[in-house]
């Protein structure tokens, strides 16, 4: 009777034992597990902490007793294997009681898993710093949550488990901050696919620090202080350390089993180690990736369980079925979003030197006309040489997992984008569209392969600008007004045929629209009209805007009791209506508009249409499934001077209440007719024309003073004034001769400005700065920082920038570019307009 010993009794180990018994009733099977539990749901641990899974018992799928009763498997918990003797084919076991003994085997299966990394950071041994891997780990977390009742928690590491923990702590009413050393969360997906998650975390009130590592943990009277590399200090009551795992393979190493440089057990296609009769599965191993042909660890439960099944087969039947390798398909819930991926990401392709093309689309979870459709972002990567699918990633609220599963099925079988284009999915309006998002992404890929379109990704826009491309925004003028790329020209796709003369033929043209479709339509028109150097932005404004917006949200600790879906624009809200109680009664009946399923600009267009139809003082309630709608709604109200009364969110549906402006209730003067709306006299504009230090100082003294009196301030930097808002560090940009001349002759930034009088070759400016320090007057740069922080709207004149060869990249963070219209818009309602 063959005897198999298995080390590790959870995912890989338990599955091996169960399959082995099903294949061989006579086999002797012994499982050693160091902990007290076997076959438990480690993937469910975060949800137990959050109270989503309420009964601890539900985590345990099997017990040693059940293993014995149902499968006749000898499971020995609290039994650590402390030594292997491959020559003698024995393992040494130490029980929790201290008793040690040896056990022989014919076949040995290692499934020891991985352990959380705990780098030697000063203070890391503090009892408030916890990891999540096993049942005892989560018991500790639960105990802290139930007894110490922490108000603040910091999750370090924003991988899948870190974010699941963040969500579950938040569910418990804890103010959560996430700290990540990389520039994005969930590193398995590409940056632009992680960007919506960054914004979602902000929407949920979760603090997010990216590109910031922990330097030290310091005990503090009021909590535990986390010192970050940026010198930010976060005070917290609890830390969840989730910065990755390392294989638990000390035992294998000591026994002479071959490991890779990172300590993973190296296995062949039959999951055999280098020592005869010894197999390994799960998080501890590294196997060849079918996509790169190189070893790639995949610490996921799916592969561990499937490897276990194959090893059992091999032990019983010999090497018949090889392990093809894992394509790394994963999914996670992050608050209301689902993030999923399969295969290679763009950054992995770049790292491995694998040729790829990619496209991003934003399809609906099901037919737009059927209620409740929500859009998700889907990125598809393929090999341009043969069209084979390389990978896919998706993020959204609904339908994400099934799309990634469908693509994973194609990818796993070596499918191409042509196969995916023909993929016949189950369709009825509540479930999908006749052309599913997966088909749609594949159609785009085919169009690219056939040369019908040149698709450009969001991070190539700057390169197109450097090439001198015209950015052509083919959305509607209303969408353009709500936000557009600096320097873009607006010709909507419905007008482009009539306005072809406005599209230059002597420079490249980069088209963009909301999500990529209208840009493609416009590109096809241009190409057929003889334009050749033209391209379309993949994923459109939606992807570009999410990826280029600020990603972190320093200091956004917010008690969870005050969650975004509870946040109103006023304090008192009448129950159920979503409308603040203290407003004057609306005029006439409220108009309800349901735009769910409509993509941008659908909701805004519907809103405008409804507002045009109703009388002043009437309320319009708009429901939208577009996450960007809440921001667009505010921007639209700012421009149109209508009132956004409230925005609420529930299960991915945003409900915004608007009130049409009541001109009669808005007397000219200094008071606001409706709280939150600015009227004439509440604004100040300053044109900064000069690059003299004293004049720049005066501008910012006035700006900060105006802010302090509650005014909204717009500063417009034009001609020489552009020097004031240039970055301190030199940015490399390509310039023409005159641009280079201006660069040489003008001050490079605010720190290099001269006085308008008594400058004496810079000595005057130096003396002035000394004097300001002596009189404790803030330096210009400090004044500028204060102004930016307080919300001064700073705009650099686009025309002056072009004349003087100043590039967008040279401007300080927070400075926008605009034309005279943007100045006039602000000046038109301002009570103070200054030219300095
Ligand atoms: P494990 O399941 O970790 O089992 C290893 C066992 O071996 C341990 O219990 C350990 O005590 C025991 N052991 C180690 N050395 C010895 C020894 N010398 N003697 C005796 N016993 C020993 N994956 C997904 O695909 N999806 C998810 O949603 C997901 N969520 C997760 C959430 C959390 C919180 C965690 C921790 C993991 C999650 N995973 C998820 C990963 C998944 O759980 C692992 O990939 C999987 O459990 C690996 O199986 P394994 O058998 O290799 O290791």
mmCIF file with all atom_site columns, C-alpha atoms in Angstrom, residues 192 195-196 199 360 362 456-458 461 465 471-476 478-488 510-519 536-549 599-601 604 626 628-629 631-632 635 816:
data_model
loop_
_atom_site.group_PDB
_atom_site.id
_atom_site.type_symbol
_atom_site.label_atom_id
_atom_site.label_alt_id
_atom_site.label_comp_id
_atom_site.label_asym_id
_atom_site.label_entity_id
_atom_site.label_seq_id
_atom_site.pdbx_PDB_ins_code
_atom_site.Cartn_x
_atom_site.Cartn_y
_atom_site.Cartn_z
_atom_site.occupancy
_atom_site.B_iso_or_equiv
_atom_site.pdbx_formal_charge
_atom_site.auth_seq_id
_atom_site.auth_comp_id
_atom_site.auth_asym_id
_atom_site.auth_atom_id
_atom_site.pdbx_PDB_model_num
ATOM 1  C CA . UNK A 1 192 ? -4.621  53.526 -15.810 1.00 0.00 ? 192 UNK A CA 1
ATOM 2  C CA . UNK A 1 195 ? -6.531  54.872 -11.364 1.00 0.00 ? 195 UNK A CA 1
ATOM 3  C CA . UNK A 1 196 ? -10.322 54.373 -11.019 1.00 0.00 ? 196 UNK A CA 1
ATOM 4  C CA . UNK A 1 199 ? -10.495 57.687 -7.144  1.00 0.00 ? 199 UNK A CA 1
ATOM 5  C CA . UNK A 1 360 ? -9.218  50.170 -23.662 1.00 0.00 ? 360 UNK A CA 1
ATOM 6  C CA . UNK A 1 362 ? -15.799 51.185 -21.702 1.00 0.00 ? 362 UNK A CA 1
ATOM 7  C CA . UNK A 1 456 ? -2.845  55.745 -28.873 1.00 0.00 ? 456 UNK A CA 1
ATOM 8  C CA . UNK A 1 457 ? -2.773  55.114 -25.150 1.00 0.00 ? 457 UNK A CA 1
ATOM 9  C CA . UNK A 1 458 ? -3.200  57.802 -22.497 1.00 0.00 ? 458 UNK A CA 1
ATOM 10 C CA . UNK A 1 461 ? -0.438  61.877 -25.440 1.00 0.00 ? 461 UNK A CA 1
ATOM 11 C CA . UNK A 1 465 ? 2.123   66.883 -28.223 1.00 0.00 ? 465 UNK A CA 1
ATOM 12 C CA . UNK A 1 471 ? -5.470  67.546 -29.990 1.00 0.00 ? 471 UNK A CA 1
ATOM 13 C CA . UNK A 1 472 ? -8.914  67.369 -31.535 1.00 0.00 ? 472 UNK A CA 1
ATOM 14 C CA . UNK A 1 473 ? -11.730 66.869 -29.062 1.00 0.00 ? 473 UNK A CA 1
ATOM 15 C CA . UNK A 1 474 ? -14.675 65.441 -30.990 1.00 0.00 ? 474 UNK A CA 1
ATOM 16 C CA . UNK A 1 475 ? -17.131 65.476 -28.111 1.00 0.00 ? 475 UNK A CA 1
ATOM 17 C CA . UNK A 1 476 ? -20.014 67.924 -27.937 1.00 0.00 ? 476 UNK A CA 1
ATOM 18 C CA . UNK A 1 478 ? -21.065 70.984 -23.685 1.00 0.00 ? 478 UNK A CA 1
ATOM 19 C CA . UNK A 1 479 ? -18.730 68.131 -22.825 1.00 0.00 ? 479 UNK A CA 1
ATOM 20 C CA . UNK A 1 480 ? -15.770 70.180 -23.991 1.00 0.00 ? 480 UNK A CA 1
ATOM 21 C CA . UNK A 1 481 ? -16.828 72.999 -21.700 1.00 0.00 ? 481 UNK A CA 1
ATOM 22 C CA . UNK A 1 482 ? -16.945 70.630 -18.734 1.00 0.00 ? 482 UNK A CA 1
ATOM 23 C CA . UNK A 1 483 ? -13.292 69.778 -19.167 1.00 0.00 ? 483 UNK A CA 1
ATOM 24 C CA . UNK A 1 484 ? -10.813 69.123 -21.936 1.00 0.00 ? 484 UNK A CA 1
ATOM 25 C CA . UNK A 1 485 ? -7.114  68.642 -22.578 1.00 0.00 ? 485 UNK A CA 1
ATOM 26 C CA . UNK A 1 486 ? -4.942  71.734 -22.543 1.00 0.00 ? 486 UNK A CA 1
ATOM 27 C CA . UNK A 1 487 ? -4.663  73.224 -25.989 1.00 0.00 ? 487 UNK A CA 1
ATOM 28 C CA . UNK A 1 488 ? -7.360  70.971 -27.481 1.00 0.00 ? 488 UNK A CA 1
ATOM 29 C CA . UNK A 1 510 ? -4.749  63.141 -32.138 1.00 0.00 ? 510 UNK A CA 1
ATOM 30 C CA . UNK A 1 511 ? -8.489  62.675 -31.759 1.00 0.00 ? 511 UNK A CA 1
ATOM 31 C CA . UNK A 1 512 ? -10.235 62.002 -28.523 1.00 0.00 ? 512 UNK A CA 1
ATOM 32 C CA . UNK A 1 513 ? -13.796 61.649 -27.319 1.00 0.00 ? 513 UNK A CA 1
ATOM 33 C CA . UNK A 1 514 ? -15.503 60.381 -24.178 1.00 0.00 ? 514 UNK A CA 1
ATOM 34 C CA . UNK A 1 515 ? -14.546 56.724 -24.323 1.00 0.00 ? 515 UNK A CA 1
ATOM 35 C CA . UNK A 1 516 ? -13.003 56.148 -27.747 1.00 0.00 ? 516 UNK A CA 1
ATOM 36 C CA . UNK A 1 517 ? -15.923 55.400 -30.060 1.00 0.00 ? 517 UNK A CA 1
ATOM 37 C CA . UNK A 1 518 ? -16.654 58.855 -31.483 1.00 0.00 ? 518 UNK A CA 1
ATOM 38 C CA . UNK A 1 519 ? -12.912 59.434 -31.877 1.00 0.00 ? 519 UNK A CA 1
ATOM 39 C CA . UNK A 1 536 ? -7.506  57.996 -31.721 1.00 0.00 ? 536 UNK A CA 1
ATOM 40 C CA . UNK A 1 537 ? -7.051  58.031 -27.952 1.00 0.00 ? 537 UNK A CA 1
ATOM 41 C CA . UNK A 1 538 ? -7.763  54.582 -26.503 1.00 0.00 ? 538 UNK A CA 1
ATOM 42 C CA . UNK A 1 539 ? -10.335 54.762 -23.700 1.00 0.00 ? 539 UNK A CA 1
ATOM 43 C CA . UNK A 1 540 ? -10.887 58.436 -24.485 1.00 0.00 ? 540 UNK A CA 1
ATOM 44 C CA . UNK A 1 541 ? -11.187 61.278 -22.034 1.00 0.00 ? 541 UNK A CA 1
ATOM 45 C CA . UNK A 1 542 ? -12.511 58.914 -19.366 1.00 0.00 ? 542 UNK A CA 1
ATOM 46 C CA . UNK A 1 543 ? -9.319  56.876 -19.185 1.00 0.00 ? 543 UNK A CA 1
ATOM 47 C CA . UNK A 1 544 ? -7.005  59.851 -19.749 1.00 0.00 ? 544 UNK A CA 1
ATOM 48 C CA . UNK A 1 545 ? -8.654  61.963 -17.103 1.00 0.00 ? 545 UNK A CA 1
ATOM 49 C CA . UNK A 1 546 ? -8.659  59.195 -14.492 1.00 0.00 ? 546 UNK A CA 1
ATOM 50 C CA . UNK A 1 547 ? -4.988  58.418 -15.154 1.00 0.00 ? 547 UNK A CA 1
ATOM 51 C CA . UNK A 1 548 ? -3.709  61.998 -15.224 1.00 0.00 ? 548 UNK A CA 1
ATOM 52 C CA . UNK A 1 549 ? -5.694  63.362 -12.271 1.00 0.00 ? 549 UNK A CA 1
ATOM 53 C CA . UNK A 1 599 ? -22.491 56.954 -20.951 1.00 0.00 ? 599 UNK A CA 1
ATOM 54 C CA . UNK A 1 600 ? -21.071 60.431 -20.653 1.00 0.00 ? 600 UNK A CA 1
ATOM 55 C CA . UNK A 1 601 ? -22.293 62.881 -22.088 1.00 0.00 ? 601 UNK A CA 1
ATOM 56 C CA . UNK A 1 604 ? -25.370 65.775 -18.740 1.00 0.00 ? 604 UNK A CA 1
ATOM 57 C CA . UNK A 1 626 ? -21.832 56.940 -14.581 1.00 0.00 ? 626 UNK A CA 1
ATOM 58 C CA . UNK A 1 628 ? -18.050 60.616 -13.307 1.00 0.00 ? 628 UNK A CA 1
ATOM 59 C CA . UNK A 1 629 ? -21.504 62.170 -13.196 1.00 0.00 ? 629 UNK A CA 1
ATOM 60 C CA . UNK A 1 631 ? -18.117 65.599 -10.668 1.00 0.00 ? 631 UNK A CA 1
ATOM 61 C CA . UNK A 1 632 ? -19.609 66.622 -14.017 1.00 0.00 ? 632 UNK A CA 1
ATOM 62 C CA . UNK A 1 635 ? -18.872 71.476 -12.892 1.00 0.00 ? 635 UNK A CA 1
ATOM 63 C CA . UNK A 1 816 ? -4.120  75.180 -15.734 1.00 0.00 ? 816 UNK A CA 1
#
